[in-house]
Structure formats: C-alpha cells, structure tokens
Coordinates of C-alpha atoms in Angstrom, one line a residue:
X282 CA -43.2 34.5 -66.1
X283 CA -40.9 34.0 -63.1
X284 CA -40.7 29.9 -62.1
X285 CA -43.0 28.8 -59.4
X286 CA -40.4 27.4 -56.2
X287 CA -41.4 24.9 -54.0
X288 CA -38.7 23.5 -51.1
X289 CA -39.5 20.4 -50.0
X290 CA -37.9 19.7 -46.1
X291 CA -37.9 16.6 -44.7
X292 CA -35.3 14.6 -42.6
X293 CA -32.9 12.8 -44.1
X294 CA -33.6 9.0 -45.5
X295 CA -37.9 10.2 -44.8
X296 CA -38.4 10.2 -48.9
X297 CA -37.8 13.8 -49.6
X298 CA -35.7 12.6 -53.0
X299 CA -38.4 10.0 -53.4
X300 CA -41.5 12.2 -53.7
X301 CA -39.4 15.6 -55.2
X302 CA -38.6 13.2 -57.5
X303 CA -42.0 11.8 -58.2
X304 CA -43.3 15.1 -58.1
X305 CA -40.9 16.5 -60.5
X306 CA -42.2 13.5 -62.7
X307 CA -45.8 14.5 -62.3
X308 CA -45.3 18.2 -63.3
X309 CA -43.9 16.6 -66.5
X310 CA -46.4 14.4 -67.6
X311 CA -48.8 17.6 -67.0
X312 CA -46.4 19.4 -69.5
X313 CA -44.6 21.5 -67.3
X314 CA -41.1 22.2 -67.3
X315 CA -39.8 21.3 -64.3
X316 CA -36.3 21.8 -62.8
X317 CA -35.3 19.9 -59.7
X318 CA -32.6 21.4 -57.7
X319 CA -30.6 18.8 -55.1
X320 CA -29.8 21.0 -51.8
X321 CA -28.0 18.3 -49.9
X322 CA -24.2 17.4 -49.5
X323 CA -25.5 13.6 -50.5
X324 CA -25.9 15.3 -54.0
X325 CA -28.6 12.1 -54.9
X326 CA -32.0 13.7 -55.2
X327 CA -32.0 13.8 -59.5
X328 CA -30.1 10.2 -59.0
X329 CA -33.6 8.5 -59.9
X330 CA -34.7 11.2 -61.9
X331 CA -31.3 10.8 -64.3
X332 CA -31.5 6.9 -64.5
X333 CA -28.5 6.3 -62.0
X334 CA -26.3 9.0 -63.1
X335 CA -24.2 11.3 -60.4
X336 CA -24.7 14.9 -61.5
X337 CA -21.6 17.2 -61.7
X338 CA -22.5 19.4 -58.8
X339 CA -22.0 23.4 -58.3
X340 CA -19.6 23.1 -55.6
X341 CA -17.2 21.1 -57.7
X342 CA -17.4 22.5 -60.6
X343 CA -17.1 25.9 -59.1
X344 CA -13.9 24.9 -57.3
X345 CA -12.3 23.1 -60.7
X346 CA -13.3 26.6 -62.7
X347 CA -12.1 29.2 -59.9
X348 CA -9.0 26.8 -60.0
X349 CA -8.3 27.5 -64.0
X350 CA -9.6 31.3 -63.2
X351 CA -12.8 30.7 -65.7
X352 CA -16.5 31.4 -65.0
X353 CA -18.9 28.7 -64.3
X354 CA -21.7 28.2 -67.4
X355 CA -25.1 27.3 -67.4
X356 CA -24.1 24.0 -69.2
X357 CA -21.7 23.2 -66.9
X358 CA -24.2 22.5 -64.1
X359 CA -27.8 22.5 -65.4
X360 CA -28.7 18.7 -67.2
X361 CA -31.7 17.5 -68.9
X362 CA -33.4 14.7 -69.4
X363 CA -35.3 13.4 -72.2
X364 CA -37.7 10.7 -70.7
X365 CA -40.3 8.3 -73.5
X366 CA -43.5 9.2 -73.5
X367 CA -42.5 12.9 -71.5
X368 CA -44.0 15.8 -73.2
X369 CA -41.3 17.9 -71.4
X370 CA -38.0 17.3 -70.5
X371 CA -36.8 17.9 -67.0
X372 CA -33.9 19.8 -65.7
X373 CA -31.6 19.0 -62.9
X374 CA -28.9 20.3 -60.6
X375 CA -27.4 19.1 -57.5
X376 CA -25.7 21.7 -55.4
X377 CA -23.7 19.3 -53.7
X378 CA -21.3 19.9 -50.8
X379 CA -17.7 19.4 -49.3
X380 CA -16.5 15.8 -48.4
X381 CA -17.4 14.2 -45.1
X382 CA -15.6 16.2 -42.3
X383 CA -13.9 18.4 -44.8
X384 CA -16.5 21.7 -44.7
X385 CA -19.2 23.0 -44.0
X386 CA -22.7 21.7 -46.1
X387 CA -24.5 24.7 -45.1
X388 CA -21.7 26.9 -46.5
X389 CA -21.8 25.4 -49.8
X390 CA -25.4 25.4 -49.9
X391 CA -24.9 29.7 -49.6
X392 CA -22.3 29.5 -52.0
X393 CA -24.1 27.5 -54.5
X394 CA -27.1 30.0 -54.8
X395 CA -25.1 32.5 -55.0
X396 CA -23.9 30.9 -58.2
X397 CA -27.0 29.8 -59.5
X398 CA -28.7 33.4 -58.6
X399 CA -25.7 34.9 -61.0
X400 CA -26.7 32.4 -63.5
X401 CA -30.2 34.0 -63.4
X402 CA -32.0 31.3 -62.1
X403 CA -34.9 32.5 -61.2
X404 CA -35.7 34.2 -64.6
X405 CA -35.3 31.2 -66.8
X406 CA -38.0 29.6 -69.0
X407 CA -39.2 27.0 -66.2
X408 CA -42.5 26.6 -64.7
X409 CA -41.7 25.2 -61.9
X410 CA -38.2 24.4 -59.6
X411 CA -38.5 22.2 -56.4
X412 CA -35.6 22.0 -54.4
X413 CA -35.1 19.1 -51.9
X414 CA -33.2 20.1 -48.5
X415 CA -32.5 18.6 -45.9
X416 CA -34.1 19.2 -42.7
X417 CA -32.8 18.1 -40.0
X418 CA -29.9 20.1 -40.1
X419 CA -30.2 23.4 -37.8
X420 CA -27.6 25.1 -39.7
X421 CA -28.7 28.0 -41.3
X422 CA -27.5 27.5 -44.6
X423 CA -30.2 25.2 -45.2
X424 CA -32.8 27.5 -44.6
X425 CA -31.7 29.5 -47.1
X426 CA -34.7 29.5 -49.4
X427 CA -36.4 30.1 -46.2
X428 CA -34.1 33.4 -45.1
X429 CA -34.4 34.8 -48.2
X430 CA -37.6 34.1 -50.0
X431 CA -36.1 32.0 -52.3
X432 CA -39.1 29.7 -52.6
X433 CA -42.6 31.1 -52.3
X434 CA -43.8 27.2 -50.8
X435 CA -42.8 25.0 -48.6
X436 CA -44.3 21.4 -48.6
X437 CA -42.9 19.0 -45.6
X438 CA -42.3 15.5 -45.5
X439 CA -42.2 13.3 -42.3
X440 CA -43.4 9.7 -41.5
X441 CA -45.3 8.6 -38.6
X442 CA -41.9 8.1 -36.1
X443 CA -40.7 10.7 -33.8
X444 CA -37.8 12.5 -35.4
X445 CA -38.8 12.8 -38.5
X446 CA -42.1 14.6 -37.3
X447 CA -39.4 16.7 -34.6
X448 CA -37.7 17.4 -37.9
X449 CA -40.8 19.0 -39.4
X450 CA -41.5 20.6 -36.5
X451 CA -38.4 22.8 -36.6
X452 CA -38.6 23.6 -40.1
X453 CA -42.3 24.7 -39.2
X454 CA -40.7 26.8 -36.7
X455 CA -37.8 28.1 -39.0
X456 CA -40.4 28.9 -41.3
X457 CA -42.8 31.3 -39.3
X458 CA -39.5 33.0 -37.3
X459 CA -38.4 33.9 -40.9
X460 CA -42.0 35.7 -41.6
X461 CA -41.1 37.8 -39.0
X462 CA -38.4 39.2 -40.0
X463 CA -39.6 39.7 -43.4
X464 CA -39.9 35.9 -44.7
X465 CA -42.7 35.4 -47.4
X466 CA -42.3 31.6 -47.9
X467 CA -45.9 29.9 -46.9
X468 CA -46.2 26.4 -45.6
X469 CA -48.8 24.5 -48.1
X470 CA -48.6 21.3 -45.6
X471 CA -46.7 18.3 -44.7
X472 CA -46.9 14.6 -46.7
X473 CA -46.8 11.3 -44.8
X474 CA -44.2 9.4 -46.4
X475 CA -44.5 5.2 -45.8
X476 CA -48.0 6.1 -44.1
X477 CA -48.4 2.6 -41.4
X478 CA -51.9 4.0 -40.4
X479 CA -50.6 4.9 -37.0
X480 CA -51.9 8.4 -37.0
X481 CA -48.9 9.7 -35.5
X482 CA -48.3 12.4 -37.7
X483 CA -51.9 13.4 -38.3
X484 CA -52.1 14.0 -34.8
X485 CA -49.0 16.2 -34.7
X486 CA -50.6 18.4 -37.9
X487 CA -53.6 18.7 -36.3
X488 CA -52.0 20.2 -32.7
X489 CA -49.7 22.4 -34.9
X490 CA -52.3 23.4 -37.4
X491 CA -50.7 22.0 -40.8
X492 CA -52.3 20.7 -43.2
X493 CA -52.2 16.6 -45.0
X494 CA -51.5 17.3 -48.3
X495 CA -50.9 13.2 -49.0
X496 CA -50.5 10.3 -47.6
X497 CA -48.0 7.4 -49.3
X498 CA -48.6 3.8 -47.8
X499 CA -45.1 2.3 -47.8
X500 CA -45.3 0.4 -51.1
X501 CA -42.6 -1.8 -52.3
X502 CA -43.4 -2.0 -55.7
X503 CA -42.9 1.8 -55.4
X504 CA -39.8 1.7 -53.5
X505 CA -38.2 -0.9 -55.5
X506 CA -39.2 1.7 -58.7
X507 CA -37.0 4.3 -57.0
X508 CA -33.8 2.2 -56.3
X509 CA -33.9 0.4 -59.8
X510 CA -33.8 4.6 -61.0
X511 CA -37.8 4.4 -62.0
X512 CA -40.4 6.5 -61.3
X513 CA -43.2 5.4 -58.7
X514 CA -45.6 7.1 -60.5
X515 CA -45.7 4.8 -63.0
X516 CA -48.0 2.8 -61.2
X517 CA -51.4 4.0 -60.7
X518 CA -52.7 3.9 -57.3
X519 CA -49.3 6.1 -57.0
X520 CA -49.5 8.2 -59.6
X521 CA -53.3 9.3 -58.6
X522 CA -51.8 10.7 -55.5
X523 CA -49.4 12.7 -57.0
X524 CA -51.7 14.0 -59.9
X525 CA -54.0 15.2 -56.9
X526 CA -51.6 17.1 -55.2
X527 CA -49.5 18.7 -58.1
X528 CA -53.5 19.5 -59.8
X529 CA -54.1 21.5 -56.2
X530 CA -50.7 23.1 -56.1
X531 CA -51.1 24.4 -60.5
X532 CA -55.0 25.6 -59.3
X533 CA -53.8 27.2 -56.1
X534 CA -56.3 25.7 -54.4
X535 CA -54.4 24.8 -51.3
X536 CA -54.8 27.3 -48.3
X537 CA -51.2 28.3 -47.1
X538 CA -51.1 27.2 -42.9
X539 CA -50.7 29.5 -40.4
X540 CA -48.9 27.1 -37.9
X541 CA -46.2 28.3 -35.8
X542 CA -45.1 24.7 -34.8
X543 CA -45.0 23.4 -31.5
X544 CA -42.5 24.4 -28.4
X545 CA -40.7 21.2 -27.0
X546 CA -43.2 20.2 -24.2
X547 CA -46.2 20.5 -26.6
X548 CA -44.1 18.3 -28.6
X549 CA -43.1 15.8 -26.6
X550 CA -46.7 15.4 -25.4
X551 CA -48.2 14.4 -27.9
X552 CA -45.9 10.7 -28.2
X553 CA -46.8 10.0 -24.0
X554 CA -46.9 10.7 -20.5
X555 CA -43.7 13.0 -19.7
X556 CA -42.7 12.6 -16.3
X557 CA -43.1 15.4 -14.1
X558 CA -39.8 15.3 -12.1
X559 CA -37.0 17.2 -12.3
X560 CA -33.9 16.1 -13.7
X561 CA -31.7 14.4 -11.0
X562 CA -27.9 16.4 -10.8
X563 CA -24.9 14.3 -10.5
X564 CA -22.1 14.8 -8.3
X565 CA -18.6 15.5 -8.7
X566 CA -18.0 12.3 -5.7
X567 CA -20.2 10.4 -8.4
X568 CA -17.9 11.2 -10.9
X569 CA -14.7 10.7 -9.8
X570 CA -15.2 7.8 -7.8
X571 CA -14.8 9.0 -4.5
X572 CA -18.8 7.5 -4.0
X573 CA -20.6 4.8 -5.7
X574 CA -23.5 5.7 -7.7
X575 CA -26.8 5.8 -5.6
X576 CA -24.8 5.4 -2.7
X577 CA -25.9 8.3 -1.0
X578 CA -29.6 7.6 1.1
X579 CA -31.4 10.4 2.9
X580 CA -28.3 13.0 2.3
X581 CA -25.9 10.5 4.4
X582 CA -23.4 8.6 2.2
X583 CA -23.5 5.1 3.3
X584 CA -20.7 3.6 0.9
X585 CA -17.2 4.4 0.0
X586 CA -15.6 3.1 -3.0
X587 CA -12.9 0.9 -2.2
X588 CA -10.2 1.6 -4.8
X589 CA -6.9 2.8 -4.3
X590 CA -8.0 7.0 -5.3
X591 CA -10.5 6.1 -2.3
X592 CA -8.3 5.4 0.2
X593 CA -5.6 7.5 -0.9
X594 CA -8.3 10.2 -0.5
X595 CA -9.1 8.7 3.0
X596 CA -6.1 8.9 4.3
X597 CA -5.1 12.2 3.4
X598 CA -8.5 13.6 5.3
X599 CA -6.8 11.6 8.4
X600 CA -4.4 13.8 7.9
X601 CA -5.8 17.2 8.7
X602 CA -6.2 19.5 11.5
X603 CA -9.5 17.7 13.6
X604 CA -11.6 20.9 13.3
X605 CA -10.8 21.1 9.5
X606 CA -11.3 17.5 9.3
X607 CA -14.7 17.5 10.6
X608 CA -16.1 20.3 9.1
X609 CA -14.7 18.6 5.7
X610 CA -16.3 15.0 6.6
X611 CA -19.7 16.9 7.6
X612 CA -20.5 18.9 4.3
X613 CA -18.6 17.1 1.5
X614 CA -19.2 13.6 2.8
X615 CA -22.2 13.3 4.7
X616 CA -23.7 16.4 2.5
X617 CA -25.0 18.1 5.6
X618 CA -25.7 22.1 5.0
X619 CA -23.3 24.6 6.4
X620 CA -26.1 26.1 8.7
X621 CA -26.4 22.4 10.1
X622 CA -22.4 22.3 10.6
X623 CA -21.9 25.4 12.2
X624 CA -24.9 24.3 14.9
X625 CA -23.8 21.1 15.3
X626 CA -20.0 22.4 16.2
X627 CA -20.8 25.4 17.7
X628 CA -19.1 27.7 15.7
X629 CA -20.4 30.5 13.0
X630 CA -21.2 29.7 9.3
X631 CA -18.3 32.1 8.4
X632 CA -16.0 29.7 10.6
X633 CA -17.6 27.3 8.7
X634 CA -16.8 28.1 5.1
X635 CA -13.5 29.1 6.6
X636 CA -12.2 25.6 7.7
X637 CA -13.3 24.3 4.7
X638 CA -11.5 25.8 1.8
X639 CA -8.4 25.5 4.3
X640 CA -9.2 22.2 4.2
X641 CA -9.9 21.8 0.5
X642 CA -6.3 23.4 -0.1
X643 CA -4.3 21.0 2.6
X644 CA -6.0 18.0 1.1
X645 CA -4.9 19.5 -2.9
X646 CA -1.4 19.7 -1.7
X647 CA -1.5 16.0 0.2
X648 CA -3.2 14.3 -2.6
X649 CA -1.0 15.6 -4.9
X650 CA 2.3 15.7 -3.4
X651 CA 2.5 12.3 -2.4

C-alpha cells in the first residue's frame, strides 16, 4: 500500500519543524512508520527528531557521488531512529540545499526528488511521509509536491501575526491554481502555532474558508523540549493535541477545504482600515535634488534647493534663449500644463513642446560641458 504524504507549509521560524516533528512522533507512538522528509536549504527539520544530529542531505551526497561517478543508495540518505518506548522507528531525510548565495534552494529541492523518486520513494514500506517546506518562498521549486501531486495533503501552519498568515495565504493560493491545471493535492486546514488568543488567524480561516485543525498555546516547557532535541509531545496537555489531529487524519474524517485564498485587498482588510488614496508619485526634481521634498504647494514650486547642482542648474536656464527659457521655467518648474503655457504665451501647444525639448537639449549640453 502506497505511503500516505502530507506537506506541511508554513513560513520560516512559524514551527513547521516543531509540529512535523511532533507529528512525526505521534504517528509513531500510534505504530506507524513514519518518514519525515526535510524540504528546506536549513536542512534542520529531523534535527529534533535525530537527538541533535545534522543529516547527510541529498544534495551533498549527490554532488560527492556524481563527483566519484557512483550512484547514490538508499542508505546513503535515508536514517533511522530507534527511540525508547517507540513501537516503530522513524525514518528521516533532509533534502538540503546549496550554500548561502551559492544556488538556487528551489533547484535543489527539484533535483532532490528527482533522486528520491529514482530511489522509489513512494513505493516503500511507510505508512506515512510528511515533508516540511518552506513557504514563504515563491519559487516554484517549493511547490513541488504541489505541481506534481506529490503529496495528496496539505496541512498549513501560521501564527496569529501578519506574514506568517500572508504566507499561508499564498500557499492556499498555490494550491487551488495547481488544481486547475491538474493538481490533486487537498488542503486539510491550517494549525495555529504559539496561539496568543488574538484571533487573528481564525479570522483569516474563516474569510478564506480553511479549516482549524489545532491550536498550540506557545508553551515553553514545549519549546524548551524542542531545542534540548525532545519531543513536545511528551507532555500531555501537548500530546492530546497531537493524538487528536493525527486520530482525524488515520480516520479520514477531516473534510478537505475548498478555499481559494484571499486576493491582496481582501487580505489586507482583514488586519485594518486601508486607506483609500492613491499612491502619491515622486518626481524626478524630488530625486535629484533640483526641489526639496514637499516643496511643491498647489502645483507652484515654492523652494529651490540651495546646493551647488541647484545653482549650477539655475544658471544654466539663465542661459537660454527667453522664449525657450520661459516655456522651460513654466512646465518643469512651476508644473503648469502645456495647454496652460501655450495660452498664457500665446503660442500653439506644438510651439509649446517644441521650445521645450530645444530647451531640454541646450541645458544637457550647458550642464554638462561646463
């Protein structure tokens, strides 16, 4: 029977590791065997879940045995643990990733399936492989489970703040563009990770239409489980949470959502009044120099910069022809229109526009050659 796969998004530092991990755990104890596959450069999701050790990841090992010209093994990247009191062991691999600023993560993500899918992943003896991604990376290499089907579930995990629930948001998104190209993977829900009772991201779920699978107060018992390398679920009020959620998930009794996420605005309403204003456009006078910042009042500028650019800039509009001069002063200084300029002088619009790029050119050539 082919391995139930569950990816679990979530933005980076939210607890994605932290409940994979705990979940992986839980599986266990149930006596499943459970694999946890690491999808992020980091490579520390099975940190915990090893007892502090840094698994040899796919990408490295591939490079060191495409190096030497040898295949890459099962053993060489799949590990096990053997935990007390377990009646399973459980399985990790970290996919891993280039160094900072050396490659791309979502490349190596691609390659590393590719690897594992050779390997025959997907038909070995496991009941059940969660892979922890990270989310808030828009590169499409980490919606590769997503692209192709590679995992039947998707569980989200966010906390109450505003990027992290973004975050979900786009995998959301991701998600339900994928189905319609052909995507299968179904959105179970989302988890709130160090829950402060704010109601934050209950209030997004409900606008989107995602389910709350869980709720974790932020515990420090429980976080100080996870850095020493433990499991959180070792203490009850945890534990119950987790048995809930992976009993739900082994029953099926957890209706996939339909949700297609929010667009922007319906986002960023949700957090606040958004002002209704449009966005303000700088100037090219603003920004370099040649005005002061706000220094323009009712289209009229009413300060010039005194600095030596200024003045040099000054003078050289002293300098040219006075028709060109004032049709220059009028639309790129005082920000009057052309149809005003040509009225106000007399003359046609095409005059206008005329004596003003033979302006612009004179004042290149006197600014420049000075």
């Amino acid at each position: 029977m082919a391995a139930r796969t569950i990816a679990i998004y979530g933005k980076g530092g939210i607890g994605k590791s932290f409940t994979t991990t705990n979940l992986s755990a839980t599986f266990a104890l149930m006596n499943k065997k459970v694999l946890q596959l690491g999808c992020d450069p980091k490579h520390d999701s099975t940190t915990s879940l090893f007892g502090g050790i840094s698994l040899p990841t796919v990408t490295d090992v591939f490079a060191e045995k495409n190096a030497r010209n040898e295949p890459v093994s099962v053993d060489d990247i799949v590990f096990r643990r053997d935990i007390r009191n377990f009646p399973q062991p459980i399985y990790g691999i970290e996919l891993g990733g280039p160094q900072v600023g050396r490659g791309c993560g979502g490349r190596g993500i691609i390659s590393g399936f590719d690897v594992l899918e050779k390997l025959g992943i997907f038909k070995w003896d496991i009941d059940i492989i969660l892979m922890d991604f990270l989310g808030d990376v828009v590169c499409g290499g980490f919606a590769t489970p997503l692209a192709r089907s590679l995992s039947e579930e998707v569980i989200l995990v966010t906390s109450n703040d505003r990027q992290s629930i973004f975050t979900a948001n786009n995998i959301c998104q991701a998600n339900n563009y994928f189905k319609t190209v052909g995507g299968r993977s179904r959105l179970l829900g989302l988890i709130v990770n160090r829950d402060d009772g704010s109601g934050m991201a209950e209030k997004y779920a409900r606008a989107a239409g995602i389910s709350v699978l869980m709720k974790i107060p932020y515990n420090s018992e429980a976080r100080d489980r996870d850095d020493s390398f433990g499991f959180a679920v070792e203490l009850p009020e945890i534990r119950e949470k987790f048995d809930r959620l992976a009993t739900r998930i082994l029953e099926n009794s957890i209706s996939p959502c339909e949700a297609a996420g929010l667009d922007f605005e319906q986002f960023i309403r949700l957090f606040g009044d958004v002002s209704e204003n449009d966005p303000v456009p700088a100037t090219e006078d603003e920004l370099f120099g040649r005005i002061r910042s706000g220094a323009a009042v009712g289209g009229r500028v009413s300060e010039i910069r005194e600095s030596a650019e200024d003045l040099r800039l000054m003078d050289c509009i002293e300098k040219l022809p006075e028709a060109e001069k004032q049709v220059y002063r009028m639309t790129q200084l005082e920000k009057r229109g052309v149809e005003e300029v040509a009225a106000l002088n007399e003359i046609d619009e095409n005059e206008v526009l005329k004596r003003l790029s033979s302006a612009r050119n004179r004042l290149k050539k006197l600014f420049f050659e000075q």
